[in-house]
CSV table of C-alpha atoms and ligand atoms in Angstrom, one decimal:
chain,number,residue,atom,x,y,z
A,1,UNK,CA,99.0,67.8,106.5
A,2,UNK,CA,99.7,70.9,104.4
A,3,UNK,CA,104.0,71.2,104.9
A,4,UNK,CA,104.7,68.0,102.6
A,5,UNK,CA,105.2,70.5,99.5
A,6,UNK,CA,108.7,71.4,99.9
A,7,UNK,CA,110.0,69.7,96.6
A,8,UNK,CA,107.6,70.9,94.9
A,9,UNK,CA,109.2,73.6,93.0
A,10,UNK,CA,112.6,73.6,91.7
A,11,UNK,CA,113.3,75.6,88.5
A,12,UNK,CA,113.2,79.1,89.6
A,13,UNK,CA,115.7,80.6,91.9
A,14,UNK,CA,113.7,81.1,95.3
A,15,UNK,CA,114.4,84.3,96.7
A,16,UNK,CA,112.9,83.7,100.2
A,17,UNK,CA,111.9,87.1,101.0
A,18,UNK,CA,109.2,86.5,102.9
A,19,UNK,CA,110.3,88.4,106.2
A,20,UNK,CA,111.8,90.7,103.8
A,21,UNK,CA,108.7,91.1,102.4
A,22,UNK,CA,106.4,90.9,105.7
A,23,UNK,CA,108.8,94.0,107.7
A,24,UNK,CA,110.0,95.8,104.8
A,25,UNK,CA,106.6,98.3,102.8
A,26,UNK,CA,107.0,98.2,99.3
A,27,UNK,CA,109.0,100.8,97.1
A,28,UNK,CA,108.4,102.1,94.2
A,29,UNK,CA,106.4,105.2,94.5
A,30,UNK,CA,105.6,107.5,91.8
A,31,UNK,CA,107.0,110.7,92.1
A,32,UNK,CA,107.0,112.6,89.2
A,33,UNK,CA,103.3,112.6,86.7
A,34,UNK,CA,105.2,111.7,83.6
A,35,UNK,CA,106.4,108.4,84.9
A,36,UNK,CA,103.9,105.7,84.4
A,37,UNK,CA,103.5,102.1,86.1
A,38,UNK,CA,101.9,99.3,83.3
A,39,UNK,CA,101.2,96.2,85.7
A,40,UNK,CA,99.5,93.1,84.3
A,41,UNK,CA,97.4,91.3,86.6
A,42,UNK,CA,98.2,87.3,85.8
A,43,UNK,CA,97.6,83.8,87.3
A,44,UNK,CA,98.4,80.5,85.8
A,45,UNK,CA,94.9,78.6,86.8
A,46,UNK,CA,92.0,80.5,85.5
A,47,UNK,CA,89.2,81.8,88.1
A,48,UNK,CA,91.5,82.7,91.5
A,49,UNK,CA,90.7,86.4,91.0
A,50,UNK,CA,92.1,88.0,88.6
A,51,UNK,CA,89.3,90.5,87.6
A,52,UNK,CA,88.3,91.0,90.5
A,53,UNK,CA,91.4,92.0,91.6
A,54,UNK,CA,92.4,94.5,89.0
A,55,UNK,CA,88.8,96.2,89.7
A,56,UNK,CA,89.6,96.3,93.5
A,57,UNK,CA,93.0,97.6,92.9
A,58,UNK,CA,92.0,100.1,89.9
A,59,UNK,CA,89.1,101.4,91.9
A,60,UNK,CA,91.8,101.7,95.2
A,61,UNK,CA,94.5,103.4,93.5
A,62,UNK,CA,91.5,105.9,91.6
A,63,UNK,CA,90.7,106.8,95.6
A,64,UNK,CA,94.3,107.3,96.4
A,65,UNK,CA,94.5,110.3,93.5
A,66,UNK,CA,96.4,108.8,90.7
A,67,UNK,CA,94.9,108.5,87.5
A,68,UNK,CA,94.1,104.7,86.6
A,69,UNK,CA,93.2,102.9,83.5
A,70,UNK,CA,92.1,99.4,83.6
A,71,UNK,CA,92.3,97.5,80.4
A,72,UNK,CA,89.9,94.3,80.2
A,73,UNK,CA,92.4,92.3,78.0
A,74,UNK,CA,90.0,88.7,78.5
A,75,UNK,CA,89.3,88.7,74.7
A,76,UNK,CA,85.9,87.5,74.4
A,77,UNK,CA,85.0,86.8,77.8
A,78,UNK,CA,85.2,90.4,79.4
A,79,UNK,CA,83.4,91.4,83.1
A,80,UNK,CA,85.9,93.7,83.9
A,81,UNK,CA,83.0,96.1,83.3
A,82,UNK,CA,80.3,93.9,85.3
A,83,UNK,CA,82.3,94.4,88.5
A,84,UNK,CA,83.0,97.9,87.7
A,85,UNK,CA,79.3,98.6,86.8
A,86,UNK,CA,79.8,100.1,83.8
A,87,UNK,CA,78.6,97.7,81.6
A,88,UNK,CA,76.1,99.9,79.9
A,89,UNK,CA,78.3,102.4,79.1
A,90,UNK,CA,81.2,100.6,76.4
A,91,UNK,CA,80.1,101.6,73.3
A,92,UNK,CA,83.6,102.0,71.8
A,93,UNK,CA,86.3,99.1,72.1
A,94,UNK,CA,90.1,99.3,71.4
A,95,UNK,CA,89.2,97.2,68.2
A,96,UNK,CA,87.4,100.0,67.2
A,97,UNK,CA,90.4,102.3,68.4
A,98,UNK,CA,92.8,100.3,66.3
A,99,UNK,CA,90.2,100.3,63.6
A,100,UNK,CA,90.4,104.1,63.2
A,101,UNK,CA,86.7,104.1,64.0
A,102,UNK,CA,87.0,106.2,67.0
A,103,UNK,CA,89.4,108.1,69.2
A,104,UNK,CA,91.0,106.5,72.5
A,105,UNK,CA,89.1,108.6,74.8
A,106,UNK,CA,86.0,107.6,73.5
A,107,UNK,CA,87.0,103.9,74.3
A,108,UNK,CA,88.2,104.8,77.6
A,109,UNK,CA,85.1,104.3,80.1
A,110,UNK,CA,85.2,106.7,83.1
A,111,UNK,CA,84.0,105.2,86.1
A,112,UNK,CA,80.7,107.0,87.7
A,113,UNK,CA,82.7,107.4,90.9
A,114,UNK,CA,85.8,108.0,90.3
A,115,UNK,CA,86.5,109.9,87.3
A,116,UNK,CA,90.7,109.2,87.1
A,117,UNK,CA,89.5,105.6,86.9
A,118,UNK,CA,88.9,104.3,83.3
A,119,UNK,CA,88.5,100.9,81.8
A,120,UNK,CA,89.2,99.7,78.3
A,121,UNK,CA,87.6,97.1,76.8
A,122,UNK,CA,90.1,95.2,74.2
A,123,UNK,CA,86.8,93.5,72.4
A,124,UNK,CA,82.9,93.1,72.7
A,125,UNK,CA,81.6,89.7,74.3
A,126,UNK,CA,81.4,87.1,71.6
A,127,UNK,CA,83.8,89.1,69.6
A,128,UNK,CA,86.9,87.8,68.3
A,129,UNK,CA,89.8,89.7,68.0
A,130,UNK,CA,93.4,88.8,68.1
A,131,UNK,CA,95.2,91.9,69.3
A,132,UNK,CA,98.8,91.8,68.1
A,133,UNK,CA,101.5,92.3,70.9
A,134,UNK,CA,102.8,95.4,68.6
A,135,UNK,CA,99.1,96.5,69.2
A,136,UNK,CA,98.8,96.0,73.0
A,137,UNK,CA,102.1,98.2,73.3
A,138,UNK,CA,100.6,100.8,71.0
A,139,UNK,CA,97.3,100.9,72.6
A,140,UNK,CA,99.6,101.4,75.9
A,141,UNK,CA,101.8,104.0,75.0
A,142,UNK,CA,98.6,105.7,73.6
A,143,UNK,CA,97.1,105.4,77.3
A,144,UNK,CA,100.2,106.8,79.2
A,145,UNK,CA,100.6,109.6,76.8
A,146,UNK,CA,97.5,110.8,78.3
A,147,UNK,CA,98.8,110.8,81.3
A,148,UNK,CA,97.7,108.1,83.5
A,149,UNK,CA,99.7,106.9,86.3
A,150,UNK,CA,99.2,103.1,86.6
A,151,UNK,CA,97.8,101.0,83.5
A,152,UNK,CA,96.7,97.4,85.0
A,153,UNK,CA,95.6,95.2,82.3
A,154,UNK,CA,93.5,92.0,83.3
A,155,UNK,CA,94.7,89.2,81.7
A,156,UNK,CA,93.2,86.4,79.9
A,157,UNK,CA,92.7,82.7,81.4
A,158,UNK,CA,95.4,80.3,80.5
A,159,UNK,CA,99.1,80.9,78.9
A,160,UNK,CA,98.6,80.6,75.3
A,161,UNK,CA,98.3,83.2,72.8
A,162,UNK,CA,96.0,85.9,74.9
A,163,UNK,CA,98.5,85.7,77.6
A,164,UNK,CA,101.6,86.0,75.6
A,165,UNK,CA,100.0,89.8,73.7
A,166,UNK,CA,98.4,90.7,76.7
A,167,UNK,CA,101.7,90.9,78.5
A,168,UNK,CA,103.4,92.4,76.1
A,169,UNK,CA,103.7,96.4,77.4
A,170,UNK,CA,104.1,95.6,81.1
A,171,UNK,CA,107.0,96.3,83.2
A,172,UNK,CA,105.7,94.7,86.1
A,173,UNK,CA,103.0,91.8,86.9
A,174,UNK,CA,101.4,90.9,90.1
A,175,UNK,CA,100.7,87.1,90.3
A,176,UNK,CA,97.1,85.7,91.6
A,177,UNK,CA,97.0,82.2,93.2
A,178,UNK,CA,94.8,80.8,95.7
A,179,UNK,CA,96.3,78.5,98.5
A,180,UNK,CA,96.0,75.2,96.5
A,181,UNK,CA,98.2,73.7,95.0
A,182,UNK,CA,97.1,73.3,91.3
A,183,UNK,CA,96.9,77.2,91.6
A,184,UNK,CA,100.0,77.2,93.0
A,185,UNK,CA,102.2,75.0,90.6
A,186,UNK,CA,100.4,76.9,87.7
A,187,UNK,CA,101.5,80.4,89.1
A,188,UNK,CA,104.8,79.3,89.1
A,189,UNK,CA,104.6,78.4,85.8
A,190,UNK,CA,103.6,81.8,84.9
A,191,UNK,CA,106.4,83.5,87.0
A,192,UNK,CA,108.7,81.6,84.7
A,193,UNK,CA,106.7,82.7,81.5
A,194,UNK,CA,107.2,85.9,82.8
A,195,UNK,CA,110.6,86.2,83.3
A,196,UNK,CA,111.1,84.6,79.7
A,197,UNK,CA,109.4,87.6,78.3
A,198,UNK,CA,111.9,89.9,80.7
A,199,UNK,CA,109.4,91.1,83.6
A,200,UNK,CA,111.2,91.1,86.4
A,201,UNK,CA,109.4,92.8,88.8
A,202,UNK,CA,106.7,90.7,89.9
A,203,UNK,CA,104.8,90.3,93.6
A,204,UNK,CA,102.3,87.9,95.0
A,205,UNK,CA,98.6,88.3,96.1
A,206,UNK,CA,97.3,85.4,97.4
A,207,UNK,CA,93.9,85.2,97.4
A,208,UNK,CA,90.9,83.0,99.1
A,209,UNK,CA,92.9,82.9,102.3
A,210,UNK,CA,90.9,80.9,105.1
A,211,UNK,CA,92.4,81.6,108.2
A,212,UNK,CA,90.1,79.0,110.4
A,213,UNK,CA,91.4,76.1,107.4
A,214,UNK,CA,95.2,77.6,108.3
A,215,UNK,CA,94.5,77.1,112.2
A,216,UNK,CA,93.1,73.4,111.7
A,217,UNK,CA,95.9,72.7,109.4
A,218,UNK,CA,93.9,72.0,106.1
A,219,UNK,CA,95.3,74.9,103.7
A,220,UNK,CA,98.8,76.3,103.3
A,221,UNK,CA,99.5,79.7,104.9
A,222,UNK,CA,100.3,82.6,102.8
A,223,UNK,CA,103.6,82.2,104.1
A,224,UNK,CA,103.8,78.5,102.5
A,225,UNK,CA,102.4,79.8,99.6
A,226,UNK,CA,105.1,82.9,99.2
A,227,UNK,CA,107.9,80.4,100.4
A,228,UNK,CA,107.4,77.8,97.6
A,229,UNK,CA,106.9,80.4,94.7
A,230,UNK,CA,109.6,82.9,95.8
A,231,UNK,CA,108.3,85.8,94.7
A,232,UNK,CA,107.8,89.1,97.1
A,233,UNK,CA,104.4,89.1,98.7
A,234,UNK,CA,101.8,92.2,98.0
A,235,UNK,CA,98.8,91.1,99.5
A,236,UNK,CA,97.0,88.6,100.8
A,237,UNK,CA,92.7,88.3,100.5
A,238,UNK,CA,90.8,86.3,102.8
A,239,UNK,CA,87.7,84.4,101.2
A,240,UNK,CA,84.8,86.3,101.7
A,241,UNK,CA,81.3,86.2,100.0
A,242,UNK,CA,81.2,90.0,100.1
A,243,UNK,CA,82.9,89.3,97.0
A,244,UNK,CA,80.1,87.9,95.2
A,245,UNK,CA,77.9,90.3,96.1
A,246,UNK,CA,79.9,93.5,95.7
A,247,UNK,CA,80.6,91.7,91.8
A,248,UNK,CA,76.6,91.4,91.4
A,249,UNK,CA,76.3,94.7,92.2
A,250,UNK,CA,78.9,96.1,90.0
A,251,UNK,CA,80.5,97.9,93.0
A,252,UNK,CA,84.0,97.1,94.3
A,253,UNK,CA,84.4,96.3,97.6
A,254,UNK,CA,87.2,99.1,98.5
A,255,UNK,CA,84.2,101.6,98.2
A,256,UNK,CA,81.9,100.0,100.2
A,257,UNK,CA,81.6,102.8,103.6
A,258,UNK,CA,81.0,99.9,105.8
A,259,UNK,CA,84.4,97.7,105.4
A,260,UNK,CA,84.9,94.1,104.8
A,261,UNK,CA,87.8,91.9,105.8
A,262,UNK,CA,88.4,91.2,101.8
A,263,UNK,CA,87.8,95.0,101.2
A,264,UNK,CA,90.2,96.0,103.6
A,265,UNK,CA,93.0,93.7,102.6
A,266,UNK,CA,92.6,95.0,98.9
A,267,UNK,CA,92.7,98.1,100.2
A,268,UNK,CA,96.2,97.1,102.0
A,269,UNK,CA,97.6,96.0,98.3
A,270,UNK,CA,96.7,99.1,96.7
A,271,UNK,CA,98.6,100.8,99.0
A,272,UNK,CA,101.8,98.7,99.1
A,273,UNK,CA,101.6,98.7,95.0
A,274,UNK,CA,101.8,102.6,95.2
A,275,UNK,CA,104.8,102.5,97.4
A,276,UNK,CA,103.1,103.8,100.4
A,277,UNK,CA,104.6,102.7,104.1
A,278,UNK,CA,101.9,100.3,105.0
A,279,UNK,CA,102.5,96.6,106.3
A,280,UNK,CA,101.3,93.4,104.8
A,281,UNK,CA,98.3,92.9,106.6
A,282,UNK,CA,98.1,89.5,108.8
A,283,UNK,CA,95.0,87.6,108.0
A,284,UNK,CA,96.1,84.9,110.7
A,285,UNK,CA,95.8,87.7,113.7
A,286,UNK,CA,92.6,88.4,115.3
A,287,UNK,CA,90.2,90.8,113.2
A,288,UNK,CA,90.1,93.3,116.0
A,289,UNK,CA,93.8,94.0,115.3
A,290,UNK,CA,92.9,94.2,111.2
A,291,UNK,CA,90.2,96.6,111.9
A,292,UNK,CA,92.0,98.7,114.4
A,293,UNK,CA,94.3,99.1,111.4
A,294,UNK,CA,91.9,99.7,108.5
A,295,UNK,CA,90.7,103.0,110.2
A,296,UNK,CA,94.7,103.9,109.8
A,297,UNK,CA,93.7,103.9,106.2
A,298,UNK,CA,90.7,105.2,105.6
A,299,UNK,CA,90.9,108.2,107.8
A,300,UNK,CA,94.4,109.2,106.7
A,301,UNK,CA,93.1,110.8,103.6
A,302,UNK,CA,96.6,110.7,101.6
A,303,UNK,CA,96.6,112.3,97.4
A,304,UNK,CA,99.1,113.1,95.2
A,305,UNK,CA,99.7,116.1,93.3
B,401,ADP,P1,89.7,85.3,87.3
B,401,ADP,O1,89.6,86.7,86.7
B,401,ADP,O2,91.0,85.0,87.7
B,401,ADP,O3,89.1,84.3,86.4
B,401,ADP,P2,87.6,86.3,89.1
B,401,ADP,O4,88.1,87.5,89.6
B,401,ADP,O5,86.6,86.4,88.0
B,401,ADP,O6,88.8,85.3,88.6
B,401,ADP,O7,87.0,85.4,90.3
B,401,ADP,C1,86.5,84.1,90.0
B,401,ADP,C2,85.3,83.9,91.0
B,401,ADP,O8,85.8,83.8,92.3
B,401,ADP,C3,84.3,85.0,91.0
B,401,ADP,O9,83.0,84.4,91.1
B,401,ADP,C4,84.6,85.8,92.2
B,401,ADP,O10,83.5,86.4,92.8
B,401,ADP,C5,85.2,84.7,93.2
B,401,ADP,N1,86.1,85.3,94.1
B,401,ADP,C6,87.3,85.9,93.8
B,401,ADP,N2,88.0,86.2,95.0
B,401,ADP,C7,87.2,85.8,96.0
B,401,ADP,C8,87.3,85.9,97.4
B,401,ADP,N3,88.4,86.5,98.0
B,401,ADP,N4,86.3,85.5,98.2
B,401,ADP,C9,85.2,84.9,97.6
B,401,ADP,N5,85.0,84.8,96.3
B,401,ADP,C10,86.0,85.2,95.5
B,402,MG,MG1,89.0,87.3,84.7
């Protein structure tokens, strides 16, 4: 039985907007170019999709018209630039930035496809480098001086040291768990983290949704999930191995032509994170309905100015 979790969580205040959060589209909208969103992509267990979700979103938000810079903040361990396919092309890192070795735009990858979509690698693989949190917020304010709309930086595994810098220049963090609840009890961890380091505005993807596991009872719904952490829900992904492939082929899934479930739902996030009017898509009602929708988004061409 999967509803036996209810005293699970107790420190943070739960805000219980889940119907809130299902009926009500997400605000927040950029309206102006100057202003600029700096969103850190966290989870407290390591491997529930963080990179893959800051590609997906990055590449998402590129297609919308705003001007996107993904920084690969997993010191180290990077593959921020496998999914993206760019891999090849980093020859300049923000060490090397901070170094004086080169200028930022050099270090800024543009994607092949979408050009307002850049990625910044904070260090080589194998490369050690501890980034100060003075240096993440300089590298930052560097980025949106050049005008970029929404900064997402990938975070590293775990909460120590990484985590802590990595955060530093965010405004806003979007939380990864999957339904389980080690992920779960970790992410709430980090929402606490979080708020201790004065980012209040944080939302929820949860990711590696089964929908037939919900129906037979053996995994939490998204709506258990949101209920026990408390925190505004953006998104929701279903578990699909479209995922795999679309990261061993260094292509995201939100530009795929023929659409995936897990595409789609990314899609969906992207959306809600820019403010636009779209609603939470339901993984738990029949695909037809899903796919009925997804053509709502991807032949309502909408781009900013
Ligand atoms: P993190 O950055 O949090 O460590 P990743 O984004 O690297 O996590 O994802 C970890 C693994 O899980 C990868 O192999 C990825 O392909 C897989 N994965 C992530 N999301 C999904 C999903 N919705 N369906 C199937 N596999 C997924
Ligand atoms: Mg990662």
């Amino acid at each position: 039985m999967i509803n036996n979790y209810s005293n699970f969580y107790t420190k943070r205040e739960k805000t219980s907007t889940l119907v809130k959060s299902l009926q009500e589209p997400e605000s927040g909208n950029i309206n102006n170019s100057n202003q600029s969103r700096t969103i850190v992509v966290t989870s407290g267990k390591g491997g529930v999709g963080k990179t893959t979700t800051a590609a997906n979103l990055g590449m998402s938000m590129a297609r919308l018209g705003y001007r996107v810079a993904l920084i690969d903040a997993d010191i180290g361990l990077r593959n921020l630039d496998l999914l993206l396919g760019l891999e090849n092309r980093i020859l300049y890192t923000a060490m090397e930035v901070l170094d004086g070795q080169c200028r930022l735009d050099q270090a800024l990858i543009r994607d092949k496809r979408w050009k307002n979509l850049s990625l910044l690698s904070i260090s080589k693989n194998r490369q050690r480098y501890n980034i100060t949190r003075q240096g993440m917020t300089n590298l930052v304010k560097s980025i949106q001086d050049l005008g970029y709309h929404f900064i997402l930086i990938d975070c590293p595994a775990g909460i120590d040291v990484g985590f802590v810098n990595a955060i530093a220049p965010a405004k806003e963090a979007l939380i990864l768990t999957t339904p389980e609840i080690t992920a779960i009890r970790d992410a709430d961890r980090v929402a606490g983290l979080l708020e201790a380091n004065e980012i209040y505005n944080v939302k929820l993807i949860v990711n590696r949704v089964r929908p037939d596991m919900i129906k037979s009872n053996d995994m939490m719904s998204v709506r258990d999930v949101q209920e026990m952490l408390g925190i505004p829900l953006l998104g929701a992904i279903p578990e699909d191995s479209h995922v795999i492939i679309s990261t061993n082929r260094g292509e995201p899934l939100v530009v795929k032509k023929r659409l995936t479930l897990s595409g789609i739902a990314f899609e969906n996030a992207a959306r809600r994170l820019v403010g636009k009017q779209d609603y939470l898509i339901d993984l738990e009602t029949p695909y037809k309905g899903i796919f009925k929708r997804a053509q709502d988004f991807f032949f309502g061409s909408e781009d900013v100015d």
